[in-house]
XYZ file of C-alpha atoms in Angstrom:
715
model
C -135.919 6.929 103.337
C -135.972 10.302 105.126
C -133.197 12.713 104.280
C -131.040 13.531 107.277
C -129.289 16.906 107.592
C -126.031 15.221 106.569
C -127.634 13.651 103.507
C -129.212 16.964 102.492
C -125.829 18.658 102.833
C -124.156 16.007 100.688
C -126.833 16.271 98.004
C -126.342 20.023 97.916
C -122.575 19.531 97.656
C -123.071 16.990 94.887
C -125.181 19.495 92.947
C -122.545 22.158 93.594
C -119.830 19.885 92.225
C -121.638 19.743 88.886
C -121.903 23.537 88.855
C -118.209 24.277 89.298
C -116.677 26.212 86.430
C -120.057 27.283 85.022
C -121.316 30.882 84.933
C -123.682 31.770 87.729
C -126.571 32.338 85.335
C -126.297 28.732 84.154
C -126.124 27.103 87.575
C -129.424 25.256 87.553
C -130.223 22.539 90.035
C -128.753 19.070 89.439
C -131.058 16.063 89.775
C -129.952 12.671 91.077
C -132.170 9.598 90.674
C -131.249 6.189 92.096
C -132.872 3.104 93.595
C -130.864 3.510 96.804
C -129.040 6.410 98.466
C -126.854 6.207 101.563
C -124.091 8.115 103.345
C -120.945 6.988 105.105
C -119.123 9.117 107.674
C -121.039 12.305 106.779
C -118.825 12.892 103.708
C -119.437 10.015 101.302
C -122.615 9.734 99.236
C -123.345 6.381 97.598
C -126.015 6.010 94.912
C -126.814 2.531 93.609
C -129.198 0.939 91.144
C -130.295 2.701 87.957
C -128.367 5.855 88.796
C -129.161 8.897 86.650
C -127.798 12.420 87.012
C -129.327 15.342 85.058
C -127.738 18.758 84.865
C -127.815 21.529 82.255
C -129.091 19.105 79.607
C -126.314 16.601 80.348
C -127.199 13.086 81.410
C -125.061 10.526 83.240
C -126.259 6.960 83.760
C -124.405 4.315 85.787
C -125.023 1.389 88.089
C -123.223 2.978 91.066
C -121.770 6.370 92.003
C -119.643 7.134 95.035
C -119.158 10.826 95.818
C -116.421 11.580 98.364
C -116.903 15.190 99.399
C -113.714 15.431 101.424
C -111.534 14.045 98.623
C -113.492 15.794 95.849
C -113.792 12.565 93.864
C -116.447 10.681 91.950
C -116.109 6.915 91.554
C -118.523 5.730 88.877
C -119.185 2.085 88.074
C -120.698 1.064 84.786
C -121.956 0.554 82.392
C -121.483 4.333 82.162
C -123.137 6.588 79.607
C -122.505 10.349 79.591
C -124.350 12.513 77.042
C -123.618 16.219 76.603
C -126.250 18.943 76.420
C -126.411 18.868 72.593
C -126.517 15.104 72.295
C -123.597 15.259 69.828
C -121.065 13.632 72.187
C -121.664 10.355 74.021
C -119.017 8.753 76.269
C -119.344 5.087 77.229
C -117.115 3.361 79.791
C -116.974 0.524 82.298
C -115.565 2.549 85.185
C -114.526 6.122 85.930
C -112.512 7.915 88.604
C -113.255 11.615 88.215
C -112.775 14.902 89.974
C -115.971 16.173 91.554
C -116.492 18.697 88.743
C -115.612 16.028 86.132
C -112.890 18.221 84.590
C -110.180 15.642 85.403
C -110.276 11.894 85.621
C -109.725 8.444 84.161
C -112.215 6.229 82.326
C -111.522 2.575 81.546
C -112.755 0.618 78.506
C -113.910 3.918 77.052
C -115.750 4.566 73.818
C -116.562 8.034 72.462
C -119.341 8.546 69.898
C -119.411 11.919 68.093
C -122.511 13.125 66.257
C -123.832 9.542 66.057
C -121.127 8.873 63.454
C -117.504 8.677 64.532
C -116.600 6.163 67.238
C -113.277 6.078 69.099
C -112.509 3.107 71.342
C -109.659 2.802 73.852
C -108.654 0.772 76.897
C -108.546 4.005 78.889
C -109.359 7.660 78.418
C -108.283 10.670 80.440
C -110.289 13.809 80.993
C -107.882 16.776 81.175
C -108.671 20.343 82.177
C -112.344 20.047 81.375
C -111.448 20.481 77.687
C -109.455 17.521 76.435
C -110.253 13.832 76.254
C -107.129 11.742 75.657
C -107.365 8.122 74.534
C -104.468 5.649 74.387
C -104.031 2.898 71.749
C -107.178 3.995 69.965
C -109.258 2.669 67.094
C -111.460 5.245 65.326
C -114.100 4.538 62.677
C -117.601 5.534 61.646
C -118.347 2.070 60.237
C -120.836 -0.156 61.979
C -119.457 -3.467 63.265
C -122.068 -6.171 63.822
C -120.110 -8.790 65.772
C -117.099 -8.720 68.044
C -113.975 -9.387 66.019
C -115.436 -8.107 62.731
C -113.213 -5.742 60.756
C -114.673 -2.346 59.822
C -114.486 -1.176 56.228
C -112.038 1.517 57.331
C -110.393 2.446 60.615
C -107.678 4.714 61.945
C -105.416 3.186 64.580
C -103.334 5.593 66.636
C -100.970 5.486 69.607
C -102.807 8.410 71.126
C -105.904 10.419 70.205
C -106.722 13.783 71.773
C -110.157 15.319 71.340
C -110.234 19.069 71.914
C -113.878 19.590 72.833
C -113.568 23.376 72.828
C -112.045 23.722 69.342
C -113.779 20.514 68.174
C -110.577 19.062 66.729
C -109.215 15.504 66.890
C -105.428 14.959 66.995
C -103.950 11.566 66.065
C -100.398 10.521 67.019
C -98.746 7.790 64.908
C -101.901 7.272 62.866
C -102.388 4.334 60.515
C -105.284 4.139 58.044
C -106.559 0.638 57.359
C -108.998 -0.449 54.671
C -110.684 -3.788 55.416
C -107.958 -4.384 57.979
C -105.073 -3.753 55.563
C -102.704 -0.844 56.427
C -102.585 1.566 53.477
C -101.318 4.854 54.914
C -99.198 6.040 57.862
C -98.728 9.572 59.150
C -96.926 10.602 62.356
C -99.316 13.458 63.128
C -102.843 14.000 61.873
C -105.470 16.588 62.747
C -109.098 16.264 61.696
C -112.252 18.180 62.650
C -114.822 16.318 64.677
C -118.177 15.723 62.940
C -119.907 18.560 64.819
C -117.611 21.192 63.274
C -118.783 22.778 60.019
C -115.774 25.056 59.308
C -112.104 24.532 60.155
C -108.700 25.115 58.573
C -107.271 22.080 56.844
C -107.127 19.875 53.761
C -110.347 18.683 52.179
C -110.808 15.377 50.421
C -108.598 14.888 47.350
C -110.136 14.092 43.984
C -108.402 11.878 41.444
C -109.198 12.349 37.768
C -107.924 11.618 34.316
C -108.479 12.898 30.798
C -107.071 12.363 27.337
C -106.105 16.049 27.322
C -104.114 16.248 30.567
C -103.571 12.650 31.691
C -103.994 11.525 35.299
C -104.364 14.259 37.890
C -105.109 15.013 41.521
C -106.863 17.943 43.200
C -106.020 18.633 46.851
C -108.146 21.484 48.259
C -107.100 23.400 51.377
C -109.780 25.266 53.330
C -108.790 28.384 55.278
C -111.163 30.319 57.521
C -110.748 34.087 57.651
C -113.001 34.741 60.605
C -116.629 33.913 61.261
C -117.917 35.303 57.957
C -115.128 34.695 55.415
C -113.161 31.771 54.044
C -111.004 30.804 51.085
C -110.384 27.423 49.453
C -107.086 26.893 47.622
C -107.067 23.948 45.187
C -103.880 22.958 43.352
C -104.314 20.561 40.417
C -101.390 18.503 39.124
C -101.421 16.042 36.212
C -99.083 13.512 34.650
C -98.959 15.526 31.401
C -97.430 18.522 33.194
C -100.635 20.543 33.485
C -100.622 22.773 36.555
C -103.475 24.876 37.863
C -104.385 26.718 41.036
C -107.991 27.586 41.863
C -109.084 30.011 44.582
C -112.619 30.281 45.942
C -113.340 33.214 48.256
C -116.622 33.488 50.163
C -117.894 36.197 52.470
C -121.204 36.574 54.252
C -122.539 40.017 55.093
C -125.469 41.072 57.214
C -127.495 41.739 54.082
C -126.037 39.306 51.540
C -123.151 37.165 50.382
C -120.250 37.208 47.911
C -118.429 34.367 46.138
C -115.388 34.791 43.879
C -113.773 31.845 42.061
C -110.613 32.231 39.993
C -108.092 29.916 38.420
C -104.644 30.117 36.851
C -103.150 27.312 34.773
C -100.248 26.338 32.578
C -100.341 23.329 30.235
C -99.181 22.016 26.883
C -102.351 22.986 24.988
C -101.616 26.744 25.051
C -98.534 28.878 25.419
C -98.312 31.027 28.513
C -100.667 31.184 31.458
C -104.411 30.638 31.191
C -107.103 31.548 33.668
C -110.645 32.553 34.522
C -112.624 34.547 37.078
C -116.246 34.110 38.177
C -117.982 36.281 40.782
C -121.465 36.022 42.304
C -123.226 38.179 44.850
C -126.662 38.857 46.254
C -127.622 41.663 48.642
C -130.830 42.882 50.233
C -131.121 46.674 49.902
C -133.394 49.191 51.620
C -137.042 49.531 50.529
C -137.310 45.804 49.666
C -134.870 45.964 46.735
C -132.665 42.967 45.909
C -129.320 43.326 44.104
C -127.833 40.306 42.325
C -124.728 40.185 40.151
C -122.626 37.652 38.273
C -119.340 38.196 36.444
C -117.311 36.009 34.053
C -113.832 36.444 32.561
C -111.688 33.851 30.781
C -108.347 33.944 28.991
C -109.287 31.826 25.940
C -112.169 29.991 24.293
C -111.263 26.475 25.441
C -110.244 27.018 29.080
C -113.660 26.347 30.630
C -114.177 23.086 28.741
C -110.560 21.916 29.077
C -110.780 22.111 32.874
C -114.398 20.887 33.040
C -115.693 24.124 34.545
C -118.491 24.943 32.106
C -119.772 24.169 28.601
C -120.781 27.797 28.029
C -119.878 29.177 24.603
C -120.740 32.747 25.599
C -119.679 34.653 28.694
C -122.521 36.579 30.308
C -122.028 39.020 33.170
C -124.946 40.891 34.699
C -126.200 43.150 37.455
C -129.891 42.815 38.369
C -131.942 45.054 40.649
C -135.461 43.891 41.555
C -138.326 44.690 43.855
C -141.437 42.517 43.915
C -144.611 43.534 45.727
C -148.156 42.198 45.524
C -149.131 44.855 42.964
C -145.796 46.165 41.668
C -142.653 44.954 39.904
C -139.447 46.965 39.524
C -136.691 45.359 37.446
C -133.355 46.529 36.078
C -130.755 44.427 34.281
C -127.382 45.346 32.770
C -125.553 42.553 30.908
C -122.202 42.147 29.250
C -121.807 39.395 26.636
C -118.654 37.951 25.083
C -118.719 35.155 22.514
C -116.393 32.136 22.741
C -117.676 30.587 19.509
C -115.070 30.228 16.786
C -117.653 30.807 14.034
C -119.035 33.978 15.597
C -117.669 37.498 15.275
C -117.661 38.763 18.865
C -117.698 42.406 17.778
C -120.916 41.997 15.771
C -123.134 40.638 18.563
C -124.572 42.897 21.304
C -121.847 43.194 23.925
C -123.726 45.459 26.373
C -127.466 44.995 26.952
C -129.618 46.971 29.373
C -133.267 46.575 30.406
C -135.508 48.407 32.864
C -139.152 47.753 33.756
C -141.770 49.199 36.086
C -145.109 47.403 36.184
C -148.137 48.255 38.332
C -151.329 46.236 38.692
C -154.634 48.126 38.870
C -158.354 47.435 38.994
C -160.977 49.336 37.053
C -164.174 48.990 35.001
C -164.867 45.706 36.752
C -161.657 44.096 35.540
C -157.936 43.994 36.219
C -155.004 45.388 34.283
C -151.339 46.311 34.287
C -149.499 49.532 33.477
C -145.898 49.207 32.230
C -142.958 51.487 31.523
C -139.968 49.765 29.919
C -136.688 50.653 28.274
C -134.044 48.642 26.459
C -130.730 49.271 24.777
C -127.874 47.260 23.309
C -124.491 48.178 21.876
C -122.099 46.335 19.593
C -118.352 46.846 19.654
C -118.204 47.184 15.883
C -118.903 50.568 14.303
C -119.368 49.188 10.785
C -122.657 49.626 8.924
C -121.834 46.620 6.731
C -122.860 42.993 7.227
C -119.525 41.183 6.969
C -120.556 37.922 8.659
C -123.658 37.158 6.595
C -126.228 37.217 9.398
C -128.328 39.957 7.671
C -127.574 42.353 10.552
C -125.106 45.253 10.157
C -122.077 44.515 12.328
C -122.342 47.748 14.311
C -126.112 48.229 14.706
C -126.999 49.827 18.085
C -130.582 50.110 19.322
C -132.360 52.029 22.105
C -136.058 51.650 22.938
C -138.528 53.174 25.403
C -142.067 51.866 25.798
C -145.255 52.573 27.705
C -148.056 50.037 27.672
C -151.163 48.790 29.416
C -153.372 45.713 29.333
C -156.812 44.999 30.792
C -159.176 42.026 31.115
C -162.660 41.455 32.503
C -164.366 38.071 32.923
C -168.035 37.069 33.137
C -169.985 33.878 33.748
C -172.672 33.730 31.053
C -175.834 31.613 30.900
C -175.268 27.898 30.356
C -171.912 27.944 32.125
C -170.135 29.790 29.330
C -167.165 31.890 30.462
C -166.782 35.161 28.614
C -164.061 37.787 28.674
C -163.111 41.073 27.083
C -159.393 41.804 26.828
C -157.145 44.417 25.337
C -153.596 45.726 25.237
C -151.850 48.786 23.851
C -148.222 49.915 23.655
C -146.324 52.949 22.418
C -142.689 52.330 21.419
C -139.945 54.854 20.680
C -136.834 53.560 18.858
C -133.472 55.063 18.033
C -131.206 53.014 15.735
C -127.612 53.843 14.837
C -125.063 52.419 12.357
C -127.647 50.774 10.121
C -128.170 52.056 6.542
C -131.772 50.753 6.440
C -133.165 51.427 9.930
C -130.995 54.326 11.154
C -132.795 57.171 12.904
C -135.714 57.574 15.287
C -139.071 55.848 14.933
C -142.285 55.606 16.935
C -144.962 52.924 16.772
C -148.395 52.690 18.365
C -149.879 49.209 18.623
C -153.179 48.093 20.038
C -155.140 44.855 20.199
C -158.527 43.909 21.587
C -160.809 40.955 21.526
C -163.405 38.739 23.093
C -162.998 35.248 24.494
C -165.522 32.455 25.023
C -164.878 29.242 26.928
C -167.387 26.477 27.589
C -166.023 23.982 30.129
C -168.072 20.772 30.095
C -167.709 18.156 32.823
C -168.916 14.561 32.724
C -168.606 11.964 35.473
C -168.283 8.426 34.147
C -169.726 5.274 35.674
C -166.216 4.115 36.559
C -165.663 7.244 38.673
C -163.552 9.029 36.063
C -164.134 12.715 35.400
C -163.940 14.091 31.855
C -163.423 17.816 31.201
C -163.956 19.125 27.662
C -163.335 22.821 26.959
C -163.674 24.536 23.575
C -162.138 28.028 23.417
C -162.646 30.814 20.889
C -160.906 34.166 20.724
C -161.650 36.870 18.147
C -158.755 39.344 18.067
C -158.257 42.537 16.102
C -154.901 44.339 16.203
C -153.402 47.303 14.394
C -150.059 49.116 14.448
C -148.832 52.350 12.955
C -146.141 52.236 10.293
C -142.598 52.293 11.675
C -139.123 51.440 10.420
C -137.972 49.085 13.225
C -135.495 46.168 12.986
C -136.528 42.864 14.553
C -133.848 41.429 16.822
C -135.651 40.122 19.941
C -138.693 38.458 18.349
C -137.153 36.113 15.800
C -137.824 32.810 17.599
C -141.577 32.370 18.176
C -142.914 29.377 20.109
C -146.256 27.791 19.190
C -147.666 26.117 22.300
C -150.805 26.024 24.446
C -149.969 29.396 26.018
C -149.231 31.311 22.808
C -152.279 29.824 21.061
C -154.524 32.132 23.120
C -152.564 35.366 23.006
C -153.000 38.930 21.795
C -149.413 39.086 20.544
C -147.349 35.953 19.963
C -143.989 37.661 19.508
C -141.809 37.108 22.603
C -140.061 40.500 22.494
C -140.967 44.077 21.640
C -139.445 44.594 18.183
C -142.300 42.880 16.310
C -146.057 42.980 16.925
C -148.917 40.900 15.558
C -151.597 42.707 13.553
C -154.775 41.936 11.640
C -158.071 40.230 12.365
C -157.749 36.611 13.431
C -159.518 33.878 15.354
C -157.773 31.619 17.848
C -159.467 28.221 18.093
C -158.714 25.591 20.690
C -160.161 22.423 22.154
C -158.842 20.636 25.226
C -159.897 17.372 26.874
C -158.694 15.866 30.136
C -159.608 12.606 31.854
C -159.083 12.377 35.607
C -159.100 8.779 36.782
C -160.106 7.857 40.354
C -156.834 5.909 40.645
C -154.937 9.202 40.431
C -153.719 9.293 36.820
C -154.783 11.824 34.196
C -154.622 12.070 30.415
C -155.129 15.244 28.424
C -154.966 16.518 24.853
C -155.187 19.911 23.151
C -155.620 20.904 19.511
C -155.701 24.405 18.113
C -155.276 26.637 15.089
C -155.176 30.324 14.176
C -157.319 31.582 11.265
C -156.625 35.012 9.748
C -158.618 37.366 7.590
C -155.396 38.155 5.703
C -152.106 36.291 5.443
C -149.352 37.316 7.859
C -145.849 37.077 6.394
C -144.109 38.376 9.534
C -143.741 34.919 11.054
C -141.137 32.376 9.972
C -142.254 29.159 8.302
C -140.896 27.023 11.147
C -142.945 28.901 13.758
C -146.188 27.512 12.346
C -147.967 30.899 12.409
C -147.235 32.067 8.843
C -149.946 32.480 6.178
C -153.696 32.990 6.492
C -154.054 29.891 8.653
C -151.514 28.472 11.025
C -150.397 24.892 11.183
C -152.248 22.684 13.648
C -151.016 22.497 17.208
C -151.553 19.102 18.819
C -150.339 18.241 22.295
C -150.864 15.449 24.772
C -149.857 14.976 28.398
C -150.066 12.005 30.757
C -149.449 11.831 34.500
C -149.841 8.837 36.799
C -149.565 10.561 40.170
C -146.980 7.931 41.137
C -143.923 9.434 39.477
C -144.508 9.184 35.708
C -145.108 12.270 33.562
C -144.971 12.485 29.768
C -145.884 15.181 27.278
C -145.588 15.737 23.566
C -146.326 18.513 21.110
C -146.222 18.807 17.331
C -146.905 21.626 14.871
C -147.984 20.197 11.533
C -150.542 19.960 8.755
C -151.219 17.618 5.849
C -149.297 19.833 3.397
C -146.203 20.966 5.308
C -145.797 17.893 7.468
C -144.232 18.310 10.902
C -142.509 21.684 11.244
C -141.623 21.312 14.905
C -142.129 18.717 17.600
C -140.924 17.736 21.027
C -141.407 14.924 23.534
C -140.541 14.992 27.227
C -140.797 12.152 29.720
C -139.937 11.871 33.402
C -140.213 8.980 35.821
C -139.215 9.261 39.454
C -139.566 6.035 41.410
C -138.210 4.570 44.591
C -135.206 3.064 42.819
C -135.405 4.209 39.193
C -135.194 7.747 37.803
C -135.534 8.384 34.071
C -135.830 11.563 32.042
C -135.607 12.112 28.313
C -136.330 14.807 25.806
C -136.536 14.850 22.033
C -136.799 17.890 19.761
C -137.325 18.204 16.026
C -137.369 21.409 13.976
C -137.044 22.080 10.283
C -134.356 24.371 8.900
C -135.380 28.021 8.650
C -133.141 30.839 7.452
C -135.392 33.412 9.171
C -134.492 31.791 12.504
C -130.778 31.521 11.546
C -131.024 27.727 11.436
C -129.450 26.363 8.291
C -130.064 22.667 8.991
C -132.813 20.548 10.474
C -132.524 19.787 14.189
C -133.194 16.344 15.632
C -131.684 15.764 19.074
C -132.263 13.313 21.894
C -131.253 13.951 25.520
C -131.423 11.177 28.118
C -130.695 10.661 31.797
C -131.184 7.593 33.943
C -130.390 6.675 37.505
C -130.916 3.355 39.262
C -130.512 2.432 42.902
C -128.950 -1.026 42.690
C -129.081 -1.592 46.455
C -129.508 0.617 49.499
C -125.820 1.510 49.134
C -125.012 1.216 45.428
C -126.438 3.499 42.740
C -125.592 4.223 39.131
C -126.503 6.860 36.572
C -125.985 7.542 32.875
C -126.666 10.494 30.595
C -126.154 11.369 26.971
C -126.969 13.756 24.147
C -127.344 12.442 20.599
C -127.682 14.297 17.296
C -129.864 12.166 15.015
C -129.137 14.331 11.960
C -125.370 13.948 12.285
C -125.805 10.401 13.658
C -123.329 11.127 16.436
C -123.267 11.707 20.168
C -122.111 15.034 21.546
C -121.800 13.963 25.205
C -122.091 10.812 27.286
C -121.465 10.130 30.959
C -121.561 7.214 33.404
C -121.447 7.267 37.179
C -121.271 4.700 39.964
C -121.675 5.603 43.629
C -121.380 3.661 46.877
C -122.574 5.228 50.114
C -123.040 3.776 53.564
C -122.715 5.048 57.115
C -118.943 5.512 56.857
C -117.813 5.683 53.197
C -118.732 7.613 50.073
C -117.156 6.386 46.814
C -117.972 8.268 43.610
C -116.708 7.015 40.224
C -117.426 8.960 37.030
C -116.627 8.569 33.338
C -117.561 11.093 30.641
C -116.845 11.645 26.980
C -117.144 14.876 24.984
C -117.423 13.938 21.309
C -117.799 17.367 19.722
C -114.644 18.866 18.241
C -113.662 22.273 16.895
C -110.491 24.198 16.315
C -110.451 25.308 19.968
C -112.290 22.506 21.828
C -111.069 18.953 21.275
C -112.799 15.652 21.974
C -111.975 14.478 25.469
C -112.566 11.519 27.789
C -112.506 12.049 31.557
C -112.743 9.879 34.631
C -112.992 10.890 38.259
C -112.602 9.150 41.617
C -113.684 10.619 44.940
C -113.408 8.732 48.234
C -114.789 10.257 51.419
C -114.564 8.768 54.898
C -117.623 10.197 56.630
C -117.542 11.181 60.271
C -115.089 14.092 60.103
C -116.277 17.694 59.795
C -119.613 18.783 58.392
C -119.203 16.972 55.088
C -121.449 14.583 53.184
C -124.283 13.116 55.223
C -124.053 9.439 56.055
C -125.815 6.843 53.943
C -127.781 3.750 54.987
C -126.013 1.777 57.710
C -125.158 -1.890 57.487
C -127.973 -4.109 58.764
C -126.865 -6.586 61.411
C -128.724 -9.903 61.196
C -128.810 -12.636 63.788
């Protein structure tokens, strides 16, 4: 059909009607698509058949639209579907009588869908002031209903529901919560955020819990925004055994970082007076690519964190860290404060303030690559005594300061026959100052250097079945010397014997001790790569010395003129299963240390476990053997139900230290989380305790937990 002047004028007016109330810069052209267009009396535009209107990202579909220019009205016949520019709000209706700019009007048999989650259905809905949508006798739910007459898992019925689209809030009048159709809760007035809103003032979901220490309790958090970049959450906790606590969490975002402060204050029957704690975390980007990170911890007594299930930490550690990482440079500074919560530990005799600084620069030269390092360290104890009153062989007040300069270098070659050769070396000069120690007091300097050669011969064989075998023998000949110095060893007591430390110039993890003498590091590794994606590997190794080294502990495996044997194995399927094991042993000493780790991550099943064994060693401050097993398992029973369990078991004591069970249900409209845990360990300050927790969340309000799998409707 050819557009007449009257029709063109009406189309322009129709487009203008959609533009009313919008800023001029946003007034784009509206598009109307229909099977048939006609005019009546030069002022009425009628669009019929597959009507679609597009404007500013909004979309309106209907079977028929009548636009009366003189009356400024839109009569829309359904089925009607109106989608906003974000796609978060969808309005469905059978019929609508609207103002031309759609800021006022009435919709019948209306249904509102917010963020593809929350649905609100009503016999009629009114559009008011271009901001509010008011529904009468409304049913709201985010549960999927498969057939007419089915009852949703939960629903809110209200006399009136008002959706403030500007503030993204939903107001319920005379609201009644029903579970499976049964009324369980009534409230005259209720305000909830719509699912598109991430932050809003109001109560968060309550959490019900119970413990043998405090009885049954409830937490009811209240979230309060303090502008666009700050908020605070206030959480009172009340229990049947008269425990009372109040927790505050403050968060603030800055242009260059963020800050979080959490504090709590409590009163209960376990301690006299008030108890409390304070944690603070922050991270900030500074000029010149520096990053500042800090964490602070304060607590009133040893048991507070475990009593209120905040943390199992038995030492408080606060720190400030400054770092800068570039492709060839590392700058690092760390200042820590440490406070012990252990009943058997004298807090004044452990380092309470520890500081570290490091500058490291990578360089190339002589055909190889190396690193230059400047480092400093210091730690202070609160005690000023030169005596060892707690029996740990360390004077209670020993303070240490250290400055170091060091460099390392390595060059690699490919030799005839595919042999890989390397020359490597490292040197370090340390300056120490020790106070309040009758044996090590004073200043000392030590020069240490090590150098060696390395040969590797990787051999590859392809099997007839498509598998690839890689066999690699490795030999290192290392010579190291150090000048005499009177230096206490505090940071190099625990030495790990693994695949990495087997081939190393210095196996001590810290700076206080260094490895010397002439020794050979021997290793052999084999790996099979199967064409089906799985792999199996094994490594064996040993250290042989020209002279015995008595600086290592017996449990480390490095002591004597020959180390114990290191044997390790690892297996990976490529489909979710990984397992590894390592032992340090020989035919005379037996197994000095061993560990096994396993992880499986499948579509429904997740399993992880770890086992560790270590013999007692006074040099490592371990008076008894260690044999512990840690386990975790999770299983997805159905698409909606899942369960998990975890535990820690001491095989030497033949007792569990912790165990936990969890059961979770999650679908498109409900999250139910049930938990049960038991702490078995006891002390004078921390008692055995059993806890349970219940959390129920009705999804579809605010930016909370994401929805789970929806119910499948079957015909």
